[in-house]
Structure formats: C-alpha cells, structure tokens
Coordinates of C-alpha atoms in Angstrom, one line a residue:
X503 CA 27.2 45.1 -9.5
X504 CA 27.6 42.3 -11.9
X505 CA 25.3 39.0 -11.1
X506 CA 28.4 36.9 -11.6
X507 CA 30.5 39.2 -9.1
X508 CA 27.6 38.6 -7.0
X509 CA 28.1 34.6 -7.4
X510 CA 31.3 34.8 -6.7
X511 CA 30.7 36.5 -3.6
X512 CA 27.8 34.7 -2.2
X513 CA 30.2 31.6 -3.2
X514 CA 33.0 32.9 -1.8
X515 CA 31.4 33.4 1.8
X516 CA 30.3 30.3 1.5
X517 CA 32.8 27.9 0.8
X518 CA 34.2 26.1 3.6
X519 CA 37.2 27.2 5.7
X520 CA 39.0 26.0 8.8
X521 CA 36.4 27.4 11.1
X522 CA 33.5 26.8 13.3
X523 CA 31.3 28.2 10.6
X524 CA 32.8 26.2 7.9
X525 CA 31.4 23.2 10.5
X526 CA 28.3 24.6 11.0
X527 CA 27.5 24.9 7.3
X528 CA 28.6 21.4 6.4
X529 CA 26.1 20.8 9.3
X530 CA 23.5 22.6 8.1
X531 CA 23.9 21.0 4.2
X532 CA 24.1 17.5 5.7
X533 CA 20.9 18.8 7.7
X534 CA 19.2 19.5 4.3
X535 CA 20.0 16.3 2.9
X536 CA 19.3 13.8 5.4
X537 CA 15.8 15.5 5.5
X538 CA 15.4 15.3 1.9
X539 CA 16.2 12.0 2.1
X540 CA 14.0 11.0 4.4
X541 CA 11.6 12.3 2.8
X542 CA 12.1 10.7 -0.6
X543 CA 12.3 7.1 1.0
X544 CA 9.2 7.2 3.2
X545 CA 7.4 8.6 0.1
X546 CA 9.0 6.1 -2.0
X547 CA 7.6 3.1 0.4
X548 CA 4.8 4.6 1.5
X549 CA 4.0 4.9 -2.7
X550 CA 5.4 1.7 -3.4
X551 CA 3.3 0.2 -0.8
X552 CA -0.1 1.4 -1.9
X553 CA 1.0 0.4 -5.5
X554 CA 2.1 -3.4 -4.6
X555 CA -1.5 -3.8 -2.5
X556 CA -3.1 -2.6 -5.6
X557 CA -1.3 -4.8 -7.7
X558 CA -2.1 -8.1 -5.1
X559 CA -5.4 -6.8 -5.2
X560 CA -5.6 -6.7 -8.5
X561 CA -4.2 -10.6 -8.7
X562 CA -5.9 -12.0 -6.1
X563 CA -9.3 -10.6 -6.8
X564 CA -11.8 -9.3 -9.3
X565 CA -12.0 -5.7 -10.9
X566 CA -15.7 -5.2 -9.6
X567 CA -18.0 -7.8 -7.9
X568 CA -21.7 -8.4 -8.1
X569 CA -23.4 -10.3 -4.7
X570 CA -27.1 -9.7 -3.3
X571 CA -27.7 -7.0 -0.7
X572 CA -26.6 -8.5 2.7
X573 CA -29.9 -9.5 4.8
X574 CA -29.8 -8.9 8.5
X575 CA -30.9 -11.1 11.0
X576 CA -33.5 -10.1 13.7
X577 CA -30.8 -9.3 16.2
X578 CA -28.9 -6.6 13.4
X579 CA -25.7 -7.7 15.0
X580 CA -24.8 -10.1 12.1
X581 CA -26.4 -11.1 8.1
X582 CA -25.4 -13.0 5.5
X583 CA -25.5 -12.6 1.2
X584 CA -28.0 -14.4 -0.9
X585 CA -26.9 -16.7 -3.3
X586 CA -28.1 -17.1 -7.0
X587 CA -29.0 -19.9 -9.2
X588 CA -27.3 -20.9 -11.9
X589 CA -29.7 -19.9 -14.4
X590 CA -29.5 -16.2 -12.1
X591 CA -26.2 -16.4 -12.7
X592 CA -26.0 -17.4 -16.2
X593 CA -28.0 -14.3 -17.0
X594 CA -25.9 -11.8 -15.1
X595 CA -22.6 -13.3 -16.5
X596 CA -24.2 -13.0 -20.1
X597 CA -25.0 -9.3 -19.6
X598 CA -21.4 -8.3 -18.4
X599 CA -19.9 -10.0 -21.5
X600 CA -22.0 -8.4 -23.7
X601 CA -20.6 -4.8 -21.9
X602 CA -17.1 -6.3 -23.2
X603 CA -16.2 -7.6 -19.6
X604 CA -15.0 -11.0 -18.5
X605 CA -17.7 -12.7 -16.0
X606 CA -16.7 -15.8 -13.7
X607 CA -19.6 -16.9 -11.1
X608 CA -17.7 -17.8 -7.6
X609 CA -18.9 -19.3 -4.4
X610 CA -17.0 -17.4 -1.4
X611 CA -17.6 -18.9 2.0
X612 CA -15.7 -19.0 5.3
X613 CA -14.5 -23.0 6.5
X614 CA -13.2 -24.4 9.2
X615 CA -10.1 -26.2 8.1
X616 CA -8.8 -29.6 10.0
X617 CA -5.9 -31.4 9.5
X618 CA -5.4 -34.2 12.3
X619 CA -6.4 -32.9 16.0
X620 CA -6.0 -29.5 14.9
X621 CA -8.7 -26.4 13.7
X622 CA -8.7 -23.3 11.9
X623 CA -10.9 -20.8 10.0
X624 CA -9.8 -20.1 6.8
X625 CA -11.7 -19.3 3.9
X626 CA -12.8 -20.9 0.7
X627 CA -13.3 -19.4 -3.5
X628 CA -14.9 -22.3 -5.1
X629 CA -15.2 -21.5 -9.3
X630 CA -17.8 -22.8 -11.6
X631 CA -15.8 -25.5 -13.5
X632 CA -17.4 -24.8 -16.8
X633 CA -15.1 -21.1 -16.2
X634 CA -11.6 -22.9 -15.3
X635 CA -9.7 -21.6 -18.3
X636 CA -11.2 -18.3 -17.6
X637 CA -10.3 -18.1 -13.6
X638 CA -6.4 -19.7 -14.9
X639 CA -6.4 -16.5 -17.0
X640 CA -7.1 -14.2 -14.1
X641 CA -5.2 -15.3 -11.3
X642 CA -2.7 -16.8 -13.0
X643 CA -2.4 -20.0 -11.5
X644 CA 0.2 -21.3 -13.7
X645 CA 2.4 -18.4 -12.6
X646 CA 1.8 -18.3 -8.8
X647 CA 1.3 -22.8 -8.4
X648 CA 4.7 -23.8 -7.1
X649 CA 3.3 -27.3 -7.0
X650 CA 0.6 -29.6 -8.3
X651 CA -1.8 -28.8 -11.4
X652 CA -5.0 -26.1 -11.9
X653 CA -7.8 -26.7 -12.6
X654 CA -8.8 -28.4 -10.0
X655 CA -10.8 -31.9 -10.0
X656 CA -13.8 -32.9 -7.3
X657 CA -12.5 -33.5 -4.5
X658 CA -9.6 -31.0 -4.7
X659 CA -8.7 -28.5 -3.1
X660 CA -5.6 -25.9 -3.7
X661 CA -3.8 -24.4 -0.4
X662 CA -1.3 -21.6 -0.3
X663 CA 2.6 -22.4 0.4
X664 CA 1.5 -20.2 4.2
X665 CA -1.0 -23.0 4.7
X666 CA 1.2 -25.9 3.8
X667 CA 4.0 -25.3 6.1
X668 CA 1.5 -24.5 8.6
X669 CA 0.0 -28.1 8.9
X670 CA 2.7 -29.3 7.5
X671 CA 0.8 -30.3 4.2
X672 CA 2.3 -32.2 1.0
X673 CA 0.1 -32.8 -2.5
X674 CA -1.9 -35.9 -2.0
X675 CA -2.4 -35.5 1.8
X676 CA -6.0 -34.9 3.0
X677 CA -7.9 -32.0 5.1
X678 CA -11.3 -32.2 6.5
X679 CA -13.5 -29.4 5.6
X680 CA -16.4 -27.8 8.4
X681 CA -19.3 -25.9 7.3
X682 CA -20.0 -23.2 10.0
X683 CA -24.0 -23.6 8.1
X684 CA -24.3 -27.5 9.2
X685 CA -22.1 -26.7 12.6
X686 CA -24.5 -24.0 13.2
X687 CA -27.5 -26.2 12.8
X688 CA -26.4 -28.7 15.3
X689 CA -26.9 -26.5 18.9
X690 CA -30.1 -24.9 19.9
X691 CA -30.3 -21.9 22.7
X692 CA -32.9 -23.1 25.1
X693 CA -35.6 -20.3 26.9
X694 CA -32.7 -19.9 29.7
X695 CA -29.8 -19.0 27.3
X696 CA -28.0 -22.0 27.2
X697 CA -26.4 -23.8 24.5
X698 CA -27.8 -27.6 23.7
X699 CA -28.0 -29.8 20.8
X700 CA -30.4 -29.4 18.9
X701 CA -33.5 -31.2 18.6
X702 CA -33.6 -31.7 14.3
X703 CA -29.1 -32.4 14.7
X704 CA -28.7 -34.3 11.9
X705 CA -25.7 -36.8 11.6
X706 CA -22.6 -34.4 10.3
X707 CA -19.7 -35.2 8.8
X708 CA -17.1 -32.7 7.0
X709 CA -15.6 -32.8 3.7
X710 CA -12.5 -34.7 2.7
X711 CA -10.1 -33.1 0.1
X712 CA -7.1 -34.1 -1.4
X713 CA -4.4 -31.6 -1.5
X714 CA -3.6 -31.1 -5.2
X715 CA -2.0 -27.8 -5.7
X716 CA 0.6 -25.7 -3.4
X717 CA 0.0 -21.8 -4.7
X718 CA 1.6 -18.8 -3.4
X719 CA 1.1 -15.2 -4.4
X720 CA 3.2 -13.4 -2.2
X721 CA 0.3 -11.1 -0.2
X722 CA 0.6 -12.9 3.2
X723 CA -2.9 -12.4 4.3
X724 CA -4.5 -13.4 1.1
X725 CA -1.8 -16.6 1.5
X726 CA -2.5 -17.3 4.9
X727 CA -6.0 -17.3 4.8
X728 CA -7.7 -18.8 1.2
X729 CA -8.5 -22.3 -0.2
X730 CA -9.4 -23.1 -3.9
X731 CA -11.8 -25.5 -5.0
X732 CA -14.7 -26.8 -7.5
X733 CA -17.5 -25.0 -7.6
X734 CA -19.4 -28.3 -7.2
X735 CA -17.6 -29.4 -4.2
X736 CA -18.0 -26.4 -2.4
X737 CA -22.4 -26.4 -3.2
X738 CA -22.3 -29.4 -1.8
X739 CA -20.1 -28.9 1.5
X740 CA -22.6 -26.1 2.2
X741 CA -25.3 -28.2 1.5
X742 CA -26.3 -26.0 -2.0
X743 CA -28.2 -27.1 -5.2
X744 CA -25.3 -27.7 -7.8
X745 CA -24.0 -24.8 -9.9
X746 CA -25.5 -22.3 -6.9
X747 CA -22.6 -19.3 -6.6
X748 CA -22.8 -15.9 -4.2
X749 CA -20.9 -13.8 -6.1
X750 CA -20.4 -13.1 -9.7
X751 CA -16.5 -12.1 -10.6
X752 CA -15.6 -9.0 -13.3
X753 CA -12.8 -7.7 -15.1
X754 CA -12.3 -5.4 -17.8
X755 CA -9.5 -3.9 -19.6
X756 CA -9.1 -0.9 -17.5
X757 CA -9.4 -1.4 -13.6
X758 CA -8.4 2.0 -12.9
X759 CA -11.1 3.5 -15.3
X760 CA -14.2 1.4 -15.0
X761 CA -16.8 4.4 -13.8
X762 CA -18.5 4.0 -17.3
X763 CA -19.0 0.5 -16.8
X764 CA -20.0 0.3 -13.6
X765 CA -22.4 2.9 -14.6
X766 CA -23.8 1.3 -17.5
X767 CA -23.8 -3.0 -15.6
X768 CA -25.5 -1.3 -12.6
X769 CA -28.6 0.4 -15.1
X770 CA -29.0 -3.2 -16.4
X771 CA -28.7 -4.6 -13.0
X772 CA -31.6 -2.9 -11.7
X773 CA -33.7 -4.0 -14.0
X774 CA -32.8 -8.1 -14.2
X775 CA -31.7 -8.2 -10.0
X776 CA -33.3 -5.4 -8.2
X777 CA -31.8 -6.8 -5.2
X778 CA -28.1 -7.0 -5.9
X779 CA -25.6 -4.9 -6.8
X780 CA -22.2 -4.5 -8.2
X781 CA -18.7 -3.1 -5.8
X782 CA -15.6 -1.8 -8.1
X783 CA -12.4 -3.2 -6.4
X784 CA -11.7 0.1 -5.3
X785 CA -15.1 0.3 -3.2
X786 CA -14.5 -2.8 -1.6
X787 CA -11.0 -2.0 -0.5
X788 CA -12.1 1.5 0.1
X789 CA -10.7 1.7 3.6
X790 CA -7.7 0.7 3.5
X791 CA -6.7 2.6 0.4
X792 CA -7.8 5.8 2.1
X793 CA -5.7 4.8 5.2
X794 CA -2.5 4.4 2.9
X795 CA -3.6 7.8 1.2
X796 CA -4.1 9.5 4.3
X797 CA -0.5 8.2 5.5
X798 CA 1.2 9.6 2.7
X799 CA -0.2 13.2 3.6
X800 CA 0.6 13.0 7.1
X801 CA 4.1 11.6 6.6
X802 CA 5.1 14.1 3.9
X803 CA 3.2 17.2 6.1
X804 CA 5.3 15.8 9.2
X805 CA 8.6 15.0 7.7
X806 CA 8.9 18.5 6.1
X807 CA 10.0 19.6 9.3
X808 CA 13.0 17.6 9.1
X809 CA 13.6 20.1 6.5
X810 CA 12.2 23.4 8.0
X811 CA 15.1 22.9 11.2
X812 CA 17.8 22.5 8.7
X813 CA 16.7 25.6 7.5
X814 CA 17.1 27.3 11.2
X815 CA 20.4 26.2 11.3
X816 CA 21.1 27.9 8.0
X817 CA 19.9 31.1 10.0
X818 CA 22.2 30.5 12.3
X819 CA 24.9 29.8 10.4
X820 CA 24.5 33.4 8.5
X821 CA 24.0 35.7 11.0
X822 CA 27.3 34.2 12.4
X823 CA 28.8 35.3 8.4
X824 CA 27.2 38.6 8.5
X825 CA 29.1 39.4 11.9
X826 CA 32.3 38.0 10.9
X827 CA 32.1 40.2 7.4
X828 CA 30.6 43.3 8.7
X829 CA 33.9 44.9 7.7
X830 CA 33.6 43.3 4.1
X831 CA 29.7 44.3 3.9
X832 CA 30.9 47.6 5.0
X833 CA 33.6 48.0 2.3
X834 CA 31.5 46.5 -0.4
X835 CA 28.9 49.5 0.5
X836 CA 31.2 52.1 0.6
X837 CA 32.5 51.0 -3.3
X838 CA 28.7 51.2 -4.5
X839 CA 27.1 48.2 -3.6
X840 CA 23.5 48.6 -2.9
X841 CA 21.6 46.7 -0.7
X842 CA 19.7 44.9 -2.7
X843 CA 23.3 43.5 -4.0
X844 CA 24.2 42.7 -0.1
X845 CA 20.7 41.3 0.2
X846 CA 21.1 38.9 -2.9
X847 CA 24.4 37.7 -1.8
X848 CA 23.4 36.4 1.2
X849 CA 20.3 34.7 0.0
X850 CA 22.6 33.2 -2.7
X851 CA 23.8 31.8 0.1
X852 CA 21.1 30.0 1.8
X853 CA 20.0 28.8 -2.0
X854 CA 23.6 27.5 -2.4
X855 CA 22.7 24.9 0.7
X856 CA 19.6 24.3 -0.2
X857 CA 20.8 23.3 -3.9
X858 CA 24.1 21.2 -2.6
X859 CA 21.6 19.8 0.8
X860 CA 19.2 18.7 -1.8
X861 CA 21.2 16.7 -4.3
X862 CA 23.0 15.4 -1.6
X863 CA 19.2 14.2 -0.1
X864 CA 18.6 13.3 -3.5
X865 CA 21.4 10.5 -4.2
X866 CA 21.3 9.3 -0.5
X867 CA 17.7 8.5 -0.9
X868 CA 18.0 6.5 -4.1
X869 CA 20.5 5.1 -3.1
X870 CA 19.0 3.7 0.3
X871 CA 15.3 3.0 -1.6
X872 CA 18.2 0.5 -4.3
X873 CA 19.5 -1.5 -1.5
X874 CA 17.1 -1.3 1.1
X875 CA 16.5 -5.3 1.3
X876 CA 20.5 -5.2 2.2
X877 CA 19.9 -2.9 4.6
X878 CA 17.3 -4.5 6.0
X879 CA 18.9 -8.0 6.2
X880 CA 22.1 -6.1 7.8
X881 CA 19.8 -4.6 10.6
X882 CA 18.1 -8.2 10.8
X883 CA 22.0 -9.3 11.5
X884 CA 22.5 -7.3 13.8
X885 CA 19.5 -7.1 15.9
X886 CA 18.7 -10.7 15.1
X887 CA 15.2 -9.7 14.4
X888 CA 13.3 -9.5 11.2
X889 CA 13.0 -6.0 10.9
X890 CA 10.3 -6.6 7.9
X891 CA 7.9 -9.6 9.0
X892 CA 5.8 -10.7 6.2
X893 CA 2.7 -11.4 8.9
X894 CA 2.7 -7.7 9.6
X895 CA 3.2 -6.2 6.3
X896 CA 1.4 -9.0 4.5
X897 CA 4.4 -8.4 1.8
X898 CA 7.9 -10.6 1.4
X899 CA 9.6 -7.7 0.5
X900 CA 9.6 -3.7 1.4
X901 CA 8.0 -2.2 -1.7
X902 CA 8.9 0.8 -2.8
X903 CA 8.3 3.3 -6.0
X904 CA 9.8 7.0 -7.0
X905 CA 7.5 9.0 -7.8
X906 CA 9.4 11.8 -9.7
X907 CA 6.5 14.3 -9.0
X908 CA 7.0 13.9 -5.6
X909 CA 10.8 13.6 -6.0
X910 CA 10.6 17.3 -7.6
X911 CA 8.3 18.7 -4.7
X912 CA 10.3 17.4 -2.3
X913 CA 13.6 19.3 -4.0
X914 CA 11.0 22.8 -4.7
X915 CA 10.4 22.9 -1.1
X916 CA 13.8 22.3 0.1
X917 CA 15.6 25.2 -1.9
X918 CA 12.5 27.6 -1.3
X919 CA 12.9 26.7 3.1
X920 CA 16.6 27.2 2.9
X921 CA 16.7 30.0 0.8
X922 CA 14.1 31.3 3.1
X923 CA 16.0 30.6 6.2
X924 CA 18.8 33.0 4.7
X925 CA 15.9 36.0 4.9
X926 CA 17.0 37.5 8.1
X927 CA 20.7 37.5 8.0
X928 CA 20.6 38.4 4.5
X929 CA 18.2 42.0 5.4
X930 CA 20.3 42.4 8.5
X931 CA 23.3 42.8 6.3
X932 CA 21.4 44.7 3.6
X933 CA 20.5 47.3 6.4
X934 CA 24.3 48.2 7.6
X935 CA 25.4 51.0 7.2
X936 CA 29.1 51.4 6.0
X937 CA 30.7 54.0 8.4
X938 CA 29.4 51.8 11.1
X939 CA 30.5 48.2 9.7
X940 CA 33.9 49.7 8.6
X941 CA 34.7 51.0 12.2
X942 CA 33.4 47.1 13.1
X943 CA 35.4 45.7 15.4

C-alpha cells in the first residue's frame, strides 16, 4: 500500500467527528499542548532568569576580584580580609593592565546606616578617586543615576532609589555613617562573659554624608543594600591610612572566557602577593548559579511528565479507534494490507497529535512568555496581590529568554512520547486477524 493511501488513512481515523472519541482526541492534543507549553515558559524564565542575574552581576560588579586570603580569628567562627597599601595596590593594578585588563582598587566594607532615630546595616563600595572615570565606565553611572551627579566629591555619598524611599531621602539631605570596627572597639567581655565598655573607649562619632546622587539598577538586593562613596572618605570612616583599598576590581573583554587570564594574573600573583588571590565572577557567585542550573534540570526532568500523561490519553483514545474499526482493519487485511501498513497507520496517528499538540504548545507558550507582565498585572487585579514582588525576586520584571535549542527538545520529545503512546493500539491492530475483525460485531 501507497504511503499517501496510508496518510489518508491514519488522517482519516483521526479527524474529528461527532463522538466521544472525536472529544477525547481534542483532549488528548490540548493535553500535548498545554504540556509543551508549560514547558517552554518555565524554561523560558527559568533561562531568562539566570541570564538577567548574570547580566546584574555583570553591572553591578567586577569580572574577577583580587582580595587577601580571609584570616580567622581564634574562635574560627568569624575572620576578616587584609587590606593593601596603595603602593600594594598600585602594583597589582599595574600588572592586570599590562595583561590587557582594566584594574580599579575598591574598599568594600559593611556600615551601619542612620538617618534620624533610625539604624540599618547596609553596605559600602568606596573607589579610589584617581579611577572615577574608569568606575563611571563600568557601572555606568550615568545610565543607572536617576538623580544627582558621579563622581562623587568628599563627603558624598550615592544611595540607591530602594534606600531613598526607605528613609525617605532627597539629594542634599544628610546620613550618619557607623563603623562596626570603632563600634566594636568600644565594649569589652569581662572574665564572667559580660558585655562592658571598654577600658581604652575612645570618644566616637560617625560620619556625616551628604546625599548627592539617587542610582538605581534595577537588581533589588544589590539596590537595597549598597552605598557609593570616595575612596578617601571611606579610609578614613574606618579609621585607614589614605588611599588603603581591600579589594582590587577587574574586567576584561570577555567575562564568559577569562580562564586564560585568570590563569596567567594568578602565576604573577603568586609571585608579587603570595597571600592573595584572585575569584572570576563566576566563582564568587558560584552557588547561586549552580542552584538556577540545577532548577532548570529538575523543572524540565519534572515537567516532561506533563507530557508523558498526554501521551496515555492518546493510548486511550486509540485502543477506543481500533475497537470501533475492527471491521475496517479487518477489511483493509482482507484487500492486502499487511500489518506493517495497519501498524504505520495507527502510529501515524499518535504522531499526528503529537505534531498538532505541539505547535499548538508552541504558539501558546510564546505567546504567554510576550505578555506575561499583562498577565501578571491581571492576576495582580484580581488577587490584589503582587504576584511578582521585586523583594523576592530581586528583579522589577519576570525575565524571560527562548532558547530555541531547548524550544526544539522540547518539540523532539513531544512527537517521539505521543507517537510512542500510539505503540500499543497500533500492534493490537497490526495483530488482527481479518476473518475475526470482519465477523466484529
């Protein structure tokens, strides 16, 4: 038998009639889609979020970081990183430009922040002044300041647009600045374990800043959490000699392929700072872009299920065909069709849903992944909750990317689960014999 008279067959059984099968195929296609569907949009998001983190990561910090080894105190519960000079610095800086990367020296430090009666830990990235042009170029300050002026002058200090509605801060107001260092200096524990001041307390007072510059680059923790200032400000809040820094910042041209590099700074490294060494971005953010990694797996592994019940329901669906056209089958056999024809028919079948189910999956799911922020602000209608809270997913909007790799395994699996959902009904009518499905009743 012809492969188009076999087409026409495996289509003909399978176009919808007036029926309860008819039902139960539109059931089982829908089936398909809405799995594929699924699928493509929580690999969409669950791509788009890992790529918008990189991205923020990418803006809001360096490409790979050099600091000294942390020393622990006696306890081992808690240490701190060394800080270099500015001639350690200058040295270190001059070696990663001469490897073709871009060098900034930075002082990183948690603060306590006050404003009026009220406290809160934030924390500070101070830049050598003598690099402002260089730091503007890599965070992009002029991009992301939504009011106020970089670089910053002493006694400035640059807060995010979280911060600023938090304490309700304008530019030119003032905030006082704590040093945990100098606040830690100030108590003693006595031989009994209590808490005293201590006997050396010197007289404290915090910093005062004027608020210059209102920033915001749209990674809610990042915003929530950081101050900007001078590099000479910030030594001298901690109590440092001036140009001292705790971390020297990198980027080259390629973030994504700096092993070379980082092989090459880290040979010279040994030999000018035995005791430091240098973190790529990805090392440093290690964890939680291996938990976004490992999500993606376990979504796509769970949510092909989805999938693999739509295909059960195809199983059902053609062993109810098979019974209704045991007659036909039996006929068809009787005029010289083999059954390997029968068996190709039916599997035609099952591939038929599996190709309609899976465009259908296809076009639902970019279409919800291209108005997903109007879905979302429907359900946040609805529910009256904000189904998408910046706090939680430290992003203002739901991210999302189509990967059209995935996209294609997504479709590969599909067809291959419905078409092998049609395996059983199709060898069940393969294995008829035609005196007995032509006296079918």
């Amino acid at each position: 038998m012809h492969i188009s008279t076999e087409l026409f067959l495996a289509w003909k059984y399978f176009k919808p009639k007036r029926s309860a099968v008819s039902i139960i195929t539109l059931i089982s296609v829908v089936g398909v889609g809405l799995g594929v569907a699924v699928l493509i949009v929580v690999l969409a998001v669950m791509t788009g979020f890992t790529d918008e983190l990189k991205e923020k990561l990418l803006e809001t910090g360096a490409h790979a970081q050099v600091q000294k080894n942390i020393v622990y105190s006696v306890d081992n519960r808690r240490g701190q990183a060394g800080t270099y000079t500015e001639d350690e610095m200058q040295v270190l800086a001059d070696e990663a430009s001469s490897l073709g990367a871009d060098p900034i020296p930075v002082l990183t430090s948690p603060v306590l922040l006050q404003v009026g009666d009220n406290f809160n830990p934030k924390a500070l990235i101070a830049f050598d002044p003598r690099y402002a042009e260089a730091a503007d170029k890599r965070f992009k300050f002029k991009d992301v300041i939504l009011a106020g002026s970089y670089p910053l002058k002493r006694n400035e200090v640059a807060v995010s647009s979280v911060i600023a509605d938090e304490f309700k801060l304008a530019l030119g107001d003032k905030i006082l600045l704590h040093s945990p260092s100098k606040l830690a200096h100030l108590i003693r524990k006595d031989e009994n374990g209590r808490y005293m001041a201590a006997d050396d307390a010197q007289y404290y007072l915090p910093g005062e800043y004027v608020v210059s510059a209102v920033y915001k680059f749209g990674k809610y923790d990042f915003d929530k959490n950081m101050l900007f200032m001078n590099l000479d400000d910030a030594d001298e809040l901690f109590g440092l000699d001036w140009g001292t820094s705790t971390q020297l910042y990198i980027w080259v041209d390629d973030p994504f392929h700096m092993d070379d590099f980082l092989t090459r700074f880290h040979a010279k490294l040994q030999s000018i700072s035995p005791d430091s060494n240098v973190y790529s971005w990805r090392q440093i953010h290690s964890q939680i872009l291996g938990v976004l990694s490992m999500e993606k797996n376990m979504m796509f592994f769970l949510l092909i299920f989805i999938v693999l019940v739509a295909a059960f329901s195809i199983t059902n669906t053609l062993i109810t065909t098979v019974i209704q056209k045991t007659r036909e089958i039996g006929l068809l056999k009787s005029m010289g069709a083999t059954s390997g024809v029968i068996l190709r028919i039916f599997l035609m079948q099952g591939l038929f849903v599996g190709l309609i189910g899976t465009a259908f999956g296809v076009i639902t799911g970019f279409l919800v992944i291209q108005f997903r922020m109007n879905i979302l602000d429907s359900m946040r209608k609805i529910s009256g909750q904000n189904v998408f809270p910046a706090e939680v997913y430290f992003f203002d909007k739901l991210p999302a990317h189509i990967v059209w790799s995935d996209v294609g395994l997504i479709c590969i699996i599909s067809i291959l689960l419905c078409t092998a959902g049609a395996l059983v009904p199709a060898f069940r009518a393969a294995k008829l014999d035609p005196a007995r499905a032509l006296r079918y009743e």
